[in-house]
mmCIF file of C-alpha atoms and ligand atoms in Angstrom:
data_model
loop_
_atom_site.group_PDB
_atom_site.id
_atom_site.type_symbol
_atom_site.label_atom_id
_atom_site.label_comp_id
_atom_site.label_asym_id
_atom_site.label_seq_id
_atom_site.Cartn_x
_atom_site.Cartn_y
_atom_site.Cartn_z
ATOM 1 C CA MET B 1 -72.820 -103.204 40.613
ATOM 2 C CA ASP B 2 -71.478 -106.004 38.471
ATOM 3 C CA GLY B 3 -67.685 -105.982 38.311
ATOM 4 C CA MET B 4 -67.069 -105.947 42.079
ATOM 5 C CA VAL B 5 -65.629 -108.947 43.897
ATOM 6 C CA THR B 6 -66.158 -110.227 47.435
ATOM 7 C CA ALA B 7 -63.332 -110.276 50.000
ATOM 8 C CA GLY B 8 -62.832 -113.894 48.969
ATOM 9 C CA GLY B 9 -62.342 -112.844 45.333
ATOM 10 C CA VAL B 10 -65.711 -114.076 44.078
ATOM 11 C CA PRO B 11 -67.291 -111.887 41.360
ATOM 12 C CA GLU B 12 -70.490 -110.127 42.438
ATOM 13 C CA LEU B 13 -73.631 -109.972 40.310
ATOM 14 C CA ASP B 14 -76.802 -107.955 40.768
ATOM 15 C CA PHE B 15 -79.469 -109.821 38.838
ATOM 16 C CA ASP B 16 -82.540 -111.171 40.649
ATOM 17 C CA PRO B 17 -83.141 -114.811 39.620
ATOM 18 C CA PHE B 18 -86.636 -114.635 41.136
ATOM 19 C CA SER B 19 -87.870 -111.527 39.310
ATOM 20 C CA ARG B 20 -90.483 -111.790 36.584
ATOM 21 C CA GLY B 21 -88.090 -110.270 34.050
ATOM 22 C CA PHE B 22 -85.469 -112.916 34.727
ATOM 23 C CA LEU B 23 -87.991 -115.764 34.768
ATOM 24 C CA GLU B 24 -89.485 -114.685 31.428
ATOM 25 C CA ASP B 25 -86.056 -114.812 29.790
ATOM 26 C CA PRO B 26 -83.279 -116.162 32.026
ATOM 27 C CA PHE B 27 -80.796 -116.861 29.235
ATOM 28 C CA PRO B 28 -78.864 -113.546 29.100
ATOM 29 C CA ASP B 29 -78.269 -113.629 32.870
ATOM 30 C CA HIS B 30 -77.381 -117.333 32.681
ATOM 31 C CA ALA B 31 -74.602 -116.404 30.239
ATOM 32 C CA ARG B 32 -73.432 -113.530 32.473
ATOM 33 C CA LEU B 33 -73.371 -115.847 35.465
ATOM 34 C CA ARG B 34 -71.352 -118.538 33.661
ATOM 35 C CA ASP B 35 -68.963 -115.974 32.194
ATOM 36 C CA ALA B 36 -68.384 -114.217 35.538
ATOM 37 C CA GLY B 37 -66.522 -117.283 36.816
ATOM 38 C CA PRO B 38 -66.999 -120.765 38.267
ATOM 39 C CA VAL B 39 -68.748 -119.211 41.294
ATOM 40 C CA ALA B 40 -70.397 -115.801 41.730
ATOM 41 C CA TRP B 41 -72.021 -113.920 44.601
ATOM 42 C CA LEU B 42 -75.608 -112.695 44.204
ATOM 43 C CA ARG B 43 -75.548 -109.451 46.124
ATOM 44 C CA GLN B 44 -79.293 -109.069 46.385
ATOM 45 C CA TYR B 45 -79.696 -112.325 48.334
ATOM 46 C CA GLY B 46 -76.236 -112.825 49.872
ATOM 47 C CA VAL B 47 -75.817 -116.272 48.317
ATOM 48 C CA TYR B 48 -73.279 -117.974 46.078
ATOM 49 C CA ALA B 49 -74.387 -118.881 42.559
ATOM 50 C CA VAL B 50 -73.122 -121.597 40.221
ATOM 51 C CA GLY B 51 -74.081 -121.661 36.526
ATOM 52 C CA ARG B 52 -71.366 -123.691 34.825
ATOM 53 C CA HIS B 53 -71.946 -127.378 34.205
ATOM 54 C CA ALA B 54 -68.755 -128.642 35.897
ATOM 55 C CA GLU B 55 -69.339 -126.751 39.144
ATOM 56 C CA ALA B 56 -73.084 -127.416 39.213
ATOM 57 C CA ARG B 57 -72.338 -131.139 39.056
ATOM 58 C CA ALA B 58 -69.606 -130.817 41.671
ATOM 59 C CA VAL B 59 -71.935 -129.086 44.143
ATOM 60 C CA LEU B 60 -74.797 -131.526 43.616
ATOM 61 C CA GLN B 61 -72.506 -134.531 43.992
ATOM 62 C CA ASP B 62 -70.937 -133.428 47.282
ATOM 63 C CA TRP B 63 -73.750 -133.740 49.803
ATOM 64 C CA GLU B 64 -71.362 -133.564 52.761
ATOM 65 C CA ALA B 65 -70.033 -130.083 51.986
ATOM 66 C CA PHE B 66 -73.234 -128.902 50.273
ATOM 67 C CA SER B 67 -76.068 -129.956 52.558
ATOM 68 C CA SER B 68 -79.785 -130.198 51.804
ATOM 69 C CA ALA B 69 -80.868 -130.410 55.441
ATOM 70 C CA ALA B 70 -80.977 -126.614 55.870
ATOM 71 C CA GLY B 71 -83.510 -126.538 53.032
ATOM 72 C CA VAL B 72 -83.074 -126.447 49.256
ATOM 73 C CA GLY B 73 -84.725 -123.048 49.024
ATOM 74 C CA LEU B 74 -83.496 -119.605 50.055
ATOM 75 C CA ALA B 75 -84.766 -120.049 53.629
ATOM 76 C CA ASP B 76 -82.131 -121.406 56.015
ATOM 77 C CA PHE B 77 -83.877 -123.939 58.262
ATOM 78 C CA ARG B 78 -81.218 -123.449 60.938
ATOM 79 C CA ARG B 79 -82.428 -119.857 61.332
ATOM 80 C CA GLU B 80 -86.056 -119.859 60.188
ATOM 81 C CA LYS B 81 -88.908 -122.249 60.533
ATOM 82 C CA PRO B 82 -89.649 -124.067 57.257
ATOM 83 C CA TRP B 83 -92.759 -122.858 55.429
ATOM 84 C CA ARG B 84 -94.180 -126.400 55.532
ATOM 85 C CA LEU B 85 -92.952 -129.432 57.496
ATOM 86 C CA ALA B 86 -89.561 -130.239 55.967
ATOM 87 C CA SER B 87 -89.536 -133.077 53.436
ATOM 88 C CA LEU B 88 -88.016 -136.339 54.696
ATOM 89 C CA VAL B 89 -86.223 -136.905 51.403
ATOM 90 C CA LEU B 90 -85.615 -133.597 49.605
ATOM 91 C CA GLU B 91 -84.629 -131.600 52.657
ATOM 92 C CA THR B 92 -82.497 -134.156 54.522
ATOM 93 C CA ASP B 93 -78.944 -135.508 54.435
ATOM 94 C CA PRO B 94 -77.787 -139.052 55.128
ATOM 95 C CA PRO B 95 -78.574 -141.055 57.152
ATOM 96 C CA MET B 96 -82.229 -139.863 57.291
ATOM 97 C CA HIS B 97 -82.247 -139.239 53.554
ATOM 98 C CA GLY B 98 -81.298 -142.840 52.839
ATOM 99 C CA ARG B 99 -84.226 -144.246 54.808
ATOM 100 C CA SER B 100 -86.936 -142.453 52.840
ATOM 101 C CA ARG B 101 -85.020 -142.598 49.560
ATOM 102 C CA ARG B 102 -84.649 -146.386 49.771
ATOM 103 C CA VAL B 103 -88.417 -146.795 50.032
ATOM 104 C CA LEU B 104 -89.144 -144.372 47.189
ATOM 105 C CA SER B 105 -86.486 -145.993 44.965
ATOM 106 C CA ARG B 106 -88.154 -149.335 45.350
ATOM 107 C CA VAL B 107 -91.681 -147.982 44.881
ATOM 108 C CA LEU B 108 -90.573 -146.209 41.681
ATOM 109 C CA SER B 109 -88.083 -148.813 40.433
ATOM 110 C CA ALA B 110 -87.586 -149.843 36.797
ATOM 111 C CA GLY B 111 -89.641 -153.020 37.122
ATOM 112 C CA VAL B 112 -92.602 -151.247 38.697
ATOM 113 C CA VAL B 113 -92.508 -148.421 36.138
ATOM 114 C CA ASN B 114 -92.170 -150.776 33.149
ATOM 115 C CA ALA B 115 -95.247 -152.677 34.303
ATOM 116 C CA LEU B 116 -97.233 -149.439 33.869
ATOM 117 C CA ARG B 117 -96.209 -148.955 30.244
ATOM 118 C CA THR B 118 -99.230 -150.573 28.566
ATOM 119 C CA ARG B 119 -101.718 -148.548 30.595
ATOM 120 C CA PHE B 120 -99.762 -145.298 30.247
ATOM 121 C CA GLN B 121 -99.455 -145.747 26.466
ATOM 122 C CA ARG B 122 -103.164 -146.500 26.099
ATOM 123 C CA ASP B 123 -104.076 -143.369 28.084
ATOM 124 C CA ALA B 124 -101.711 -141.263 25.945
ATOM 125 C CA ASP B 125 -103.116 -142.716 22.701
ATOM 126 C CA GLU B 126 -106.678 -142.005 23.839
ATOM 127 C CA MET B 127 -105.863 -138.431 24.720
ATOM 128 C CA VAL B 128 -104.025 -137.720 21.474
ATOM 129 C CA VAL B 129 -106.853 -139.221 19.398
ATOM 130 C CA ALA B 130 -109.382 -136.988 21.176
ATOM 131 C CA LEU B 131 -107.195 -133.898 20.719
ATOM 132 C CA LEU B 132 -106.692 -134.668 17.009
ATOM 133 C CA ALA B 133 -110.474 -134.692 16.633
ATOM 134 C CA ARG B 134 -110.560 -131.186 18.129
ATOM 135 C CA GLY B 135 -107.636 -129.997 16.001
ATOM 136 C CA THR B 136 -106.961 -126.816 17.967
ATOM 137 C CA PHE B 137 -106.674 -126.765 21.758
ATOM 138 C CA ASP B 138 -104.594 -125.465 24.649
ATOM 139 C CA ALA B 139 -101.871 -128.061 25.162
ATOM 140 C CA VAL B 140 -101.124 -127.019 28.753
ATOM 141 C CA PRO B 141 -104.486 -127.771 30.408
ATOM 142 C CA ASP B 142 -105.637 -130.277 27.783
ATOM 143 C CA LEU B 143 -102.506 -132.444 27.523
ATOM 144 C CA ALA B 144 -99.483 -131.395 29.635
ATOM 145 C CA GLU B 145 -101.699 -131.154 32.742
ATOM 146 C CA ALA B 146 -104.444 -133.605 31.843
ATOM 147 C CA TYR B 147 -102.156 -136.555 31.156
ATOM 148 C CA PRO B 148 -100.102 -136.544 34.391
ATOM 149 C CA LEU B 149 -103.269 -135.735 36.354
ATOM 150 C CA ARG B 150 -104.783 -138.911 34.994
ATOM 151 C CA VAL B 151 -101.941 -141.435 35.113
ATOM 152 C CA PHE B 152 -99.982 -140.346 38.187
ATOM 153 C CA PRO B 153 -102.722 -140.147 40.859
ATOM 154 C CA ASP B 154 -104.095 -143.435 39.468
ATOM 155 C CA ALA B 155 -100.701 -145.050 40.074
ATOM 156 C CA VAL B 156 -100.462 -143.506 43.560
ATOM 157 C CA GLY B 157 -103.951 -144.756 44.413
ATOM 158 C CA MET B 158 -105.708 -141.425 44.881
ATOM 159 C CA PRO B 159 -109.436 -140.870 44.431
ATOM 160 C CA ARG B 160 -110.595 -138.994 41.314
ATOM 161 C CA GLU B 161 -112.139 -135.985 43.003
ATOM 162 C CA ASN B 162 -110.106 -132.815 43.510
ATOM 163 C CA ARG B 163 -106.963 -134.105 41.824
ATOM 164 C CA ARG B 164 -106.562 -130.736 40.190
ATOM 165 C CA TYR B 165 -105.533 -129.370 43.612
ATOM 166 C CA LEU B 166 -102.162 -131.037 42.969
ATOM 167 C CA LEU B 167 -101.369 -128.262 40.468
ATOM 168 C CA PRO B 168 -101.801 -125.233 42.770
ATOM 169 C CA TYR B 169 -100.117 -127.258 45.512
ATOM 170 C CA GLY B 170 -97.045 -127.877 43.347
ATOM 171 C CA ASN B 171 -97.047 -124.255 42.274
ATOM 172 C CA MET B 172 -96.977 -123.083 45.889
ATOM 173 C CA VAL B 173 -94.273 -125.496 47.016
ATOM 174 C CA PHE B 174 -91.993 -124.650 44.092
ATOM 175 C CA ASN B 175 -92.536 -120.931 44.652
ATOM 176 C CA SER B 176 -91.729 -121.428 48.342
ATOM 177 C CA PHE B 177 -88.119 -122.365 47.516
ATOM 178 C CA GLY B 178 -87.569 -118.764 46.407
ATOM 179 C CA PRO B 179 -87.846 -115.531 48.405
ATOM 180 C CA ARG B 180 -91.099 -114.303 49.951
ATOM 181 C CA ASN B 181 -91.880 -112.259 46.822
ATOM 182 C CA ALA B 182 -95.207 -111.598 45.085
ATOM 183 C CA LEU B 183 -95.024 -114.945 43.245
ATOM 184 C CA PHE B 184 -94.860 -116.727 46.580
ATOM 185 C CA GLU B 185 -97.534 -114.601 48.264
ATOM 186 C CA ASP B 186 -99.970 -115.085 45.373
ATOM 187 C CA ALA B 187 -99.339 -118.837 45.268
ATOM 188 C CA VAL B 188 -100.028 -119.376 48.997
ATOM 189 C CA LEU B 189 -103.296 -117.432 49.245
ATOM 190 C CA ASP B 190 -105.201 -120.698 49.486
ATOM 191 C CA ALA B 191 -102.435 -122.627 51.259
ATOM 192 C CA ALA B 192 -104.217 -123.668 54.439
ATOM 193 C CA ARG B 193 -106.946 -125.520 52.549
ATOM 194 C CA VAL B 194 -104.624 -127.083 50.009
ATOM 195 C CA LEU B 195 -102.081 -128.247 52.618
ATOM 196 C CA GLU B 196 -104.856 -129.804 54.660
ATOM 197 C CA TRP B 197 -106.134 -131.598 51.565
ATOM 198 C CA VAL B 198 -102.650 -132.915 50.682
ATOM 199 C CA GLN B 199 -102.154 -134.151 54.222
ATOM 200 C CA ALA B 200 -105.490 -135.979 54.103
ATOM 201 C CA GLN B 201 -104.608 -137.544 50.734
ATOM 202 C CA SER B 202 -101.386 -138.908 52.230
ATOM 203 C CA GLN B 203 -103.139 -140.921 54.946
ATOM 204 C CA ARG B 204 -103.409 -144.642 54.492
ATOM 205 C CA GLU B 205 -107.203 -144.777 54.688
ATOM 206 C CA ASN B 206 -107.564 -142.336 51.794
ATOM 207 C CA LEU B 207 -105.411 -144.390 49.401
ATOM 208 C CA THR B 208 -106.408 -147.517 47.473
ATOM 209 C CA ALA B 209 -105.137 -150.889 48.715
ATOM 210 C CA THR B 210 -102.629 -151.141 45.875
ATOM 211 C CA GLY B 211 -100.449 -148.402 44.403
ATOM 212 C CA PHE B 212 -97.417 -146.314 45.326
ATOM 213 C CA GLY B 213 -99.138 -144.839 48.375
ATOM 214 C CA ALA B 214 -100.109 -148.222 49.809
ATOM 215 C CA GLU B 215 -96.570 -149.497 49.256
ATOM 216 C CA ILE B 216 -95.082 -146.608 51.218
ATOM 217 C CA HIS B 217 -97.432 -147.317 54.105
ATOM 218 C CA ALA B 218 -96.517 -151.011 53.883
ATOM 219 C CA ALA B 219 -92.857 -150.007 54.282
ATOM 220 C CA ALA B 220 -93.839 -148.622 57.688
ATOM 221 C CA ASP B 221 -95.390 -151.992 58.610
ATOM 222 C CA ALA B 222 -92.046 -153.566 57.659
ATOM 223 C CA GLY B 223 -90.192 -151.170 59.965
ATOM 224 C CA GLU B 224 -88.386 -149.232 57.216
ATOM 225 C CA LEU B 225 -90.214 -146.021 58.154
ATOM 226 C CA THR B 226 -92.247 -145.064 61.200
ATOM 227 C CA HIS B 227 -96.027 -144.766 60.830
ATOM 228 C CA GLU B 228 -95.621 -141.014 61.346
ATOM 229 C CA GLU B 229 -93.072 -140.813 58.532
ATOM 230 C CA ALA B 230 -95.049 -142.780 55.938
ATOM 231 C CA PRO B 231 -97.634 -140.066 55.130
ATOM 232 C CA MET B 232 -94.790 -137.548 54.837
ATOM 233 C CA VAL B 233 -93.099 -139.737 52.221
ATOM 234 C CA VAL B 234 -96.423 -140.031 50.358
ATOM 235 C CA ARG B 235 -96.577 -136.243 50.495
ATOM 236 C CA SER B 236 -93.214 -136.107 48.696
ATOM 237 C CA LEU B 237 -94.703 -138.115 45.836
ATOM 238 C CA LEU B 238 -97.687 -135.777 45.603
ATOM 239 C CA THR B 239 -95.381 -132.737 45.744
ATOM 240 C CA ALA B 240 -92.811 -133.792 43.200
ATOM 241 C CA GLY B 241 -94.878 -135.999 40.908
ATOM 242 C CA VAL B 242 -97.251 -133.819 38.906
ATOM 243 C CA ASP B 243 -96.171 -130.206 38.563
ATOM 244 C CA THR B 244 -92.739 -131.289 37.351
ATOM 245 C CA THR B 245 -93.999 -133.637 34.640
ATOM 246 C CA VAL B 246 -96.516 -130.987 33.571
ATOM 247 C CA SER B 247 -93.565 -128.646 32.956
ATOM 248 C CA GLY B 248 -91.604 -131.380 31.196
ATOM 249 C CA LEU B 249 -94.442 -132.335 28.860
ATOM 250 C CA GLY B 250 -95.212 -128.685 28.187
ATOM 251 C CA ALA B 251 -91.532 -128.143 27.366
ATOM 252 C CA ALA B 252 -91.483 -131.070 24.931
ATOM 253 C CA LEU B 253 -94.683 -129.912 23.198
ATOM 254 C CA PHE B 254 -93.339 -126.368 22.964
ATOM 255 C CA CYS B 255 -90.031 -127.607 21.533
ATOM 256 C CA LEU B 256 -91.707 -129.833 18.933
ATOM 257 C CA ALA B 257 -94.174 -127.123 17.864
ATOM 258 C CA THR B 258 -91.384 -124.588 17.421
ATOM 259 C CA HIS B 259 -88.904 -127.015 15.779
ATOM 260 C CA PRO B 260 -90.986 -128.675 13.026
ATOM 261 C CA GLU B 261 -87.937 -130.398 11.524
ATOM 262 C CA GLN B 262 -87.392 -132.108 14.886
ATOM 263 C CA PHE B 263 -91.004 -133.272 14.949
ATOM 264 C CA GLN B 264 -90.608 -134.657 11.426
ATOM 265 C CA ALA B 265 -87.478 -136.535 12.575
ATOM 266 C CA LEU B 266 -89.533 -137.950 15.457
ATOM 267 C CA ARG B 267 -92.358 -138.976 13.098
ATOM 268 C CA ALA B 268 -89.829 -140.698 10.834
ATOM 269 C CA ASP B 269 -88.534 -142.664 13.813
ATOM 270 C CA PRO B 270 -90.960 -142.803 16.758
ATOM 271 C CA THR B 271 -88.370 -144.709 18.797
ATOM 272 C CA LEU B 272 -86.769 -141.265 19.298
ATOM 273 C CA ALA B 273 -89.677 -140.308 21.603
ATOM 274 C CA ARG B 274 -87.707 -140.933 24.778
ATOM 275 C CA ALA B 275 -84.705 -138.968 23.486
ATOM 276 C CA ALA B 276 -86.960 -136.100 22.363
ATOM 277 C CA PHE B 277 -88.414 -135.852 25.872
ATOM 278 C CA GLU B 278 -84.980 -136.043 27.507
ATOM 279 C CA GLU B 279 -83.654 -133.275 25.250
ATOM 280 C CA ALA B 280 -86.660 -131.120 26.218
ATOM 281 C CA VAL B 281 -85.752 -131.647 29.883
ATOM 282 C CA ARG B 282 -82.202 -130.470 29.125
ATOM 283 C CA PHE B 283 -83.341 -127.603 26.898
ATOM 284 C CA GLU B 284 -86.049 -126.157 29.173
ATOM 285 C CA THR B 285 -85.003 -127.687 32.526
ATOM 286 C CA PRO B 286 -88.352 -127.775 34.376
ATOM 287 C CA VAL B 287 -86.667 -127.482 37.784
ATOM 288 C CA GLN B 288 -84.352 -124.545 37.093
ATOM 289 C CA THR B 289 -82.623 -124.033 40.441
ATOM 290 C CA PHE B 290 -82.165 -125.488 43.911
ATOM 291 C CA PHE B 291 -80.056 -124.316 46.828
ATOM 292 C CA ARG B 292 -77.550 -126.149 48.954
ATOM 293 C CA THR B 293 -75.897 -124.883 52.185
ATOM 294 C CA THR B 294 -72.145 -125.125 52.837
ATOM 295 C CA THR B 295 -71.298 -127.113 55.959
ATOM 296 C CA ARG B 296 -67.616 -126.004 56.027
ATOM 297 C CA PRO B 297 -65.226 -123.799 54.044
ATOM 298 C CA VAL B 298 -65.118 -125.604 50.708
ATOM 299 C CA GLU B 299 -63.053 -125.223 47.555
ATOM 300 C CA LEU B 300 -64.969 -124.873 44.300
ATOM 301 C CA GLY B 301 -63.521 -123.876 40.937
ATOM 302 C CA GLY B 302 -60.352 -122.497 42.519
ATOM 303 C CA THR B 303 -61.976 -120.339 45.225
ATOM 304 C CA THR B 304 -62.909 -121.156 48.791
ATOM 305 C CA LEU B 305 -66.539 -120.663 49.757
ATOM 306 C CA ASP B 306 -67.396 -119.634 53.318
ATOM 307 C CA GLU B 307 -69.206 -122.100 55.538
ATOM 308 C CA GLU B 308 -72.900 -121.768 56.419
ATOM 309 C CA ARG B 309 -73.782 -120.029 53.152
ATOM 310 C CA LYS B 310 -76.525 -120.786 50.694
ATOM 311 C CA VAL B 311 -75.390 -121.813 47.195
ATOM 312 C CA LEU B 312 -77.862 -121.448 44.316
ATOM 313 C CA VAL B 313 -77.277 -124.091 41.647
ATOM 314 C CA PHE B 314 -78.613 -123.091 38.217
ATOM 315 C CA MET B 315 -79.371 -126.426 36.550
ATOM 316 C CA GLY B 316 -80.943 -124.562 33.623
ATOM 317 C CA ALA B 317 -77.730 -122.592 33.025
ATOM 318 C CA ALA B 318 -75.569 -125.711 33.385
ATOM 319 C CA ASN B 319 -77.728 -127.495 30.816
ATOM 320 C CA ARG B 320 -76.867 -124.828 28.243
ATOM 321 C CA ASP B 321 -73.246 -124.227 29.228
ATOM 322 C CA PRO B 322 -71.251 -123.923 25.985
ATOM 323 C CA ARG B 323 -68.219 -125.247 27.918
ATOM 324 C CA ARG B 324 -70.049 -128.563 28.021
ATOM 325 C CA TRP B 325 -72.533 -128.615 25.112
ATOM 326 C CA LYS B 326 -72.202 -128.107 21.370
ATOM 327 C CA ARG B 327 -74.841 -125.662 20.093
ATOM 328 C CA PRO B 328 -76.448 -125.599 23.573
ATOM 329 C CA ASP B 329 -79.360 -123.408 22.454
ATOM 330 C CA ASP B 330 -80.485 -125.842 19.732
ATOM 331 C CA TYR B 331 -83.232 -128.344 20.517
ATOM 332 C CA ASP B 332 -81.829 -131.470 18.843
ATOM 333 C CA ILE B 333 -83.474 -134.809 19.571
ATOM 334 C CA ARG B 334 -80.443 -136.716 18.262
ATOM 335 C CA ARG B 335 -77.879 -135.067 20.521
ATOM 336 C CA PRO B 336 -76.290 -137.103 23.323
ATOM 337 C CA THR B 337 -77.988 -135.711 26.436
ATOM 338 C CA ALA B 338 -76.115 -137.857 28.966
ATOM 339 C CA GLY B 339 -74.713 -135.736 31.768
ATOM 340 C CA HIS B 340 -77.395 -133.046 31.766
ATOM 341 C CA VAL B 341 -78.466 -132.006 35.250
ATOM 342 C CA GLY B 342 -82.194 -131.539 34.606
ATOM 343 C CA TRP B 343 -82.940 -134.383 37.033
ATOM 344 C CA GLY B 344 -80.207 -133.347 39.408
ATOM 345 C CA VAL B 345 -77.283 -135.675 40.078
ATOM 346 C CA GLY B 346 -75.966 -137.536 43.113
ATOM 347 C CA ILE B 347 -77.988 -138.852 46.049
ATOM 348 C CA HIS B 348 -80.870 -136.402 45.486
ATOM 349 C CA ALA B 349 -81.253 -137.000 41.734
ATOM 350 C CA CYS B 350 -84.931 -137.330 40.838
ATOM 351 C CA VAL B 351 -86.196 -140.619 42.257
ATOM 352 C CA GLY B 352 -89.240 -140.526 39.957
ATOM 353 C CA MET B 353 -87.366 -139.959 36.716
ATOM 354 C CA LEU B 354 -88.183 -143.361 35.232
ATOM 355 C CA LEU B 355 -91.869 -142.623 35.714
ATOM 356 C CA ALA B 356 -91.507 -139.109 34.285
ATOM 357 C CA ARG B 357 -89.611 -140.477 31.277
ATOM 358 C CA LEU B 358 -92.297 -143.090 30.718
ATOM 359 C CA GLU B 359 -94.961 -140.366 30.678
ATOM 360 C CA GLY B 360 -92.917 -138.298 28.239
ATOM 361 C CA GLU B 361 -92.178 -141.259 26.018
ATOM 362 C CA CYS B 362 -95.820 -142.379 25.882
ATOM 363 C CA VAL B 363 -97.159 -138.937 24.948
ATOM 364 C CA LEU B 364 -94.481 -138.298 22.325
ATOM 365 C CA THR B 365 -94.884 -141.805 20.872
ATOM 366 C CA ALA B 366 -98.624 -141.212 20.477
ATOM 367 C CA LEU B 367 -97.914 -137.905 18.723
ATOM 368 C CA ALA B 368 -95.227 -139.417 16.479
ATOM 369 C CA GLN B 369 -97.507 -142.241 15.373
ATOM 370 C CA ARG B 370 -100.735 -140.311 14.850
ATOM 371 C CA VAL B 371 -99.963 -136.666 14.148
ATOM 372 C CA GLY B 372 -98.747 -135.169 10.866
ATOM 373 C CA SER B 373 -97.868 -131.691 12.071
ATOM 374 C CA ILE B 374 -97.847 -129.609 15.258
ATOM 375 C CA GLU B 375 -98.121 -125.837 14.971
ATOM 376 C CA LEU B 376 -98.554 -122.982 17.385
ATOM 377 C CA ALA B 377 -102.131 -121.689 17.159
ATOM 378 C CA GLY B 378 -101.416 -118.636 19.329
ATOM 379 C CA GLU B 379 -98.789 -117.124 21.600
ATOM 380 C CA PRO B 380 -97.533 -119.375 24.405
ATOM 381 C CA VAL B 381 -97.948 -117.793 27.865
ATOM 382 C CA ARG B 382 -95.367 -118.419 30.583
ATOM 383 C CA ARG B 383 -96.366 -119.352 34.130
ATOM 384 C CA CYS B 384 -93.746 -117.653 36.273
ATOM 385 C CA ASN B 385 -92.577 -119.616 39.282
ATOM 386 C CA ASN B 386 -89.537 -118.962 41.460
ATOM 387 C CA ILE B 387 -88.018 -122.372 40.743
ATOM 388 C CA ARG B 388 -89.952 -124.223 38.084
ATOM 389 C CA ARG B 389 -89.971 -123.200 34.425
ATOM 390 C CA GLY B 390 -93.181 -123.873 32.548
ATOM 391 C CA LEU B 391 -96.113 -122.563 30.561
ATOM 392 C CA ALA B 392 -99.627 -121.534 31.539
ATOM 393 C CA SER B 393 -100.919 -121.778 27.980
ATOM 394 C CA LEU B 394 -99.705 -123.351 24.714
ATOM 395 C CA PRO B 395 -102.280 -123.071 21.907
ATOM 396 C CA LEU B 396 -101.575 -125.828 19.373
ATOM 397 C CA ARG B 397 -103.038 -127.051 16.104
ATOM 398 C CA LEU B 398 -102.579 -130.712 15.205
ATOM 399 C CA THR B 399 -103.185 -132.283 11.809
ATOM 400 C CA PRO B 400 -103.615 -136.057 11.503
ATOM 401 C CA ARG B 401 -100.955 -138.161 9.905
ATOM 402 C CA ALA B 402 -101.823 -138.953 6.296
ATOM 403 C CA GLY B 403 -102.714 -142.549 5.402
HETATM 404 C C1 LIG P 501 -90.581 -133.348 48.496
HETATM 405 C C2 LIG P 501 -90.047 -133.033 47.164
HETATM 406 C C3 LIG P 501 -89.186 -133.929 46.616
HETATM 407 C C4 LIG P 501 -88.611 -133.698 45.405
HETATM 408 C C5 LIG P 501 -88.888 -132.572 44.731
HETATM 409 C C6 LIG P 501 -89.727 -131.688 45.278
HETATM 410 C C7 LIG P 501 -88.973 -130.796 43.468
HETATM 411 C C8 LIG P 501 -90.331 -131.895 46.506
HETATM 412 O O1 LIG P 501 -90.077 -134.289 49.064
HETATM 413 O O2 LIG P 501 -91.481 -132.678 48.997
HETATM 414 O O3 LIG P 501 -89.892 -130.622 44.550
#
């Protein structure tokens, strides 16, 4: 029952953040969580929960007290075997984390990403022109999925065949951070085949001689990683690189279709494309939650958390915390978005965010320059996932820009 407190004085809540009802509309429970206090206890799972912006940031920034090495899902790797081999970057602490992170930071650095801009913009322009010719289409498969599935595996150096497997793979990994519920069980039906495919794609001989994948393997030649570690770091790219940007692009398209005045502001000034994408990442927060595990008794928001407990950080709730944001439930492409936690914060903050932002900027620039209006052409359908917020279907109608 809501209203109870733990022995440590932490308010207890009963909602299930991995139920379909919650995932369809998390916002009322987000408000309850934030209003209950700086930290709450989710009775159903026996975990702490943090929904306010200040405490979400504090947890994510303190990797020593709030560890990732026991897994960033509900499963505690110190007690249960991870569902897949643990990631060398997401599910590690320093010093191991720094070794893989350093390589990924370089492979996905500003200079490398900026050099992709011309090609990424051309691909976005081509896709938007083709979709304008169709007029009405489903923006999830035909744009939010199609665009990252073209540009990202190209940049990694993957072959063309079977790229679409990256989508069910991402769906299963993101579901696996939650409990072993029906969402998880349904997502992993085909796991053995998909995991084997991802492992094969991560091997040096299956990647082109140039690209992100080749560069990670070259880092093993240079002694920065072992040759056993290199394919695992490539796997991280394949895990985190597509599903997430699909959600982000879907979020931006949904926001622009449902806020026509914001799309008109973007058309009037296409240089707002990057800001419009960033605000969609705040507003919808594609990666809604991740766990940490306390390594010691630790003070947070005036209470002391027990050691060896999972802490569920609600980035989606923090990104709409009225203690931090003015009119948090408005999608406003001119708002200052700095400080949102949609990419995480601290040592684990998204290492691919420059690439994701480039994808978002290119697609929204193409829309701003070529499209007159974006309307819903049917009801959007949510794709429920334990961790990742996104759509399965977004029917849209585009009209060309006049003149
Ligand atoms: C991984 C990985 C890294 C980042 C994110 C992610 C968000 C997975 O290393 O496998 O899902």
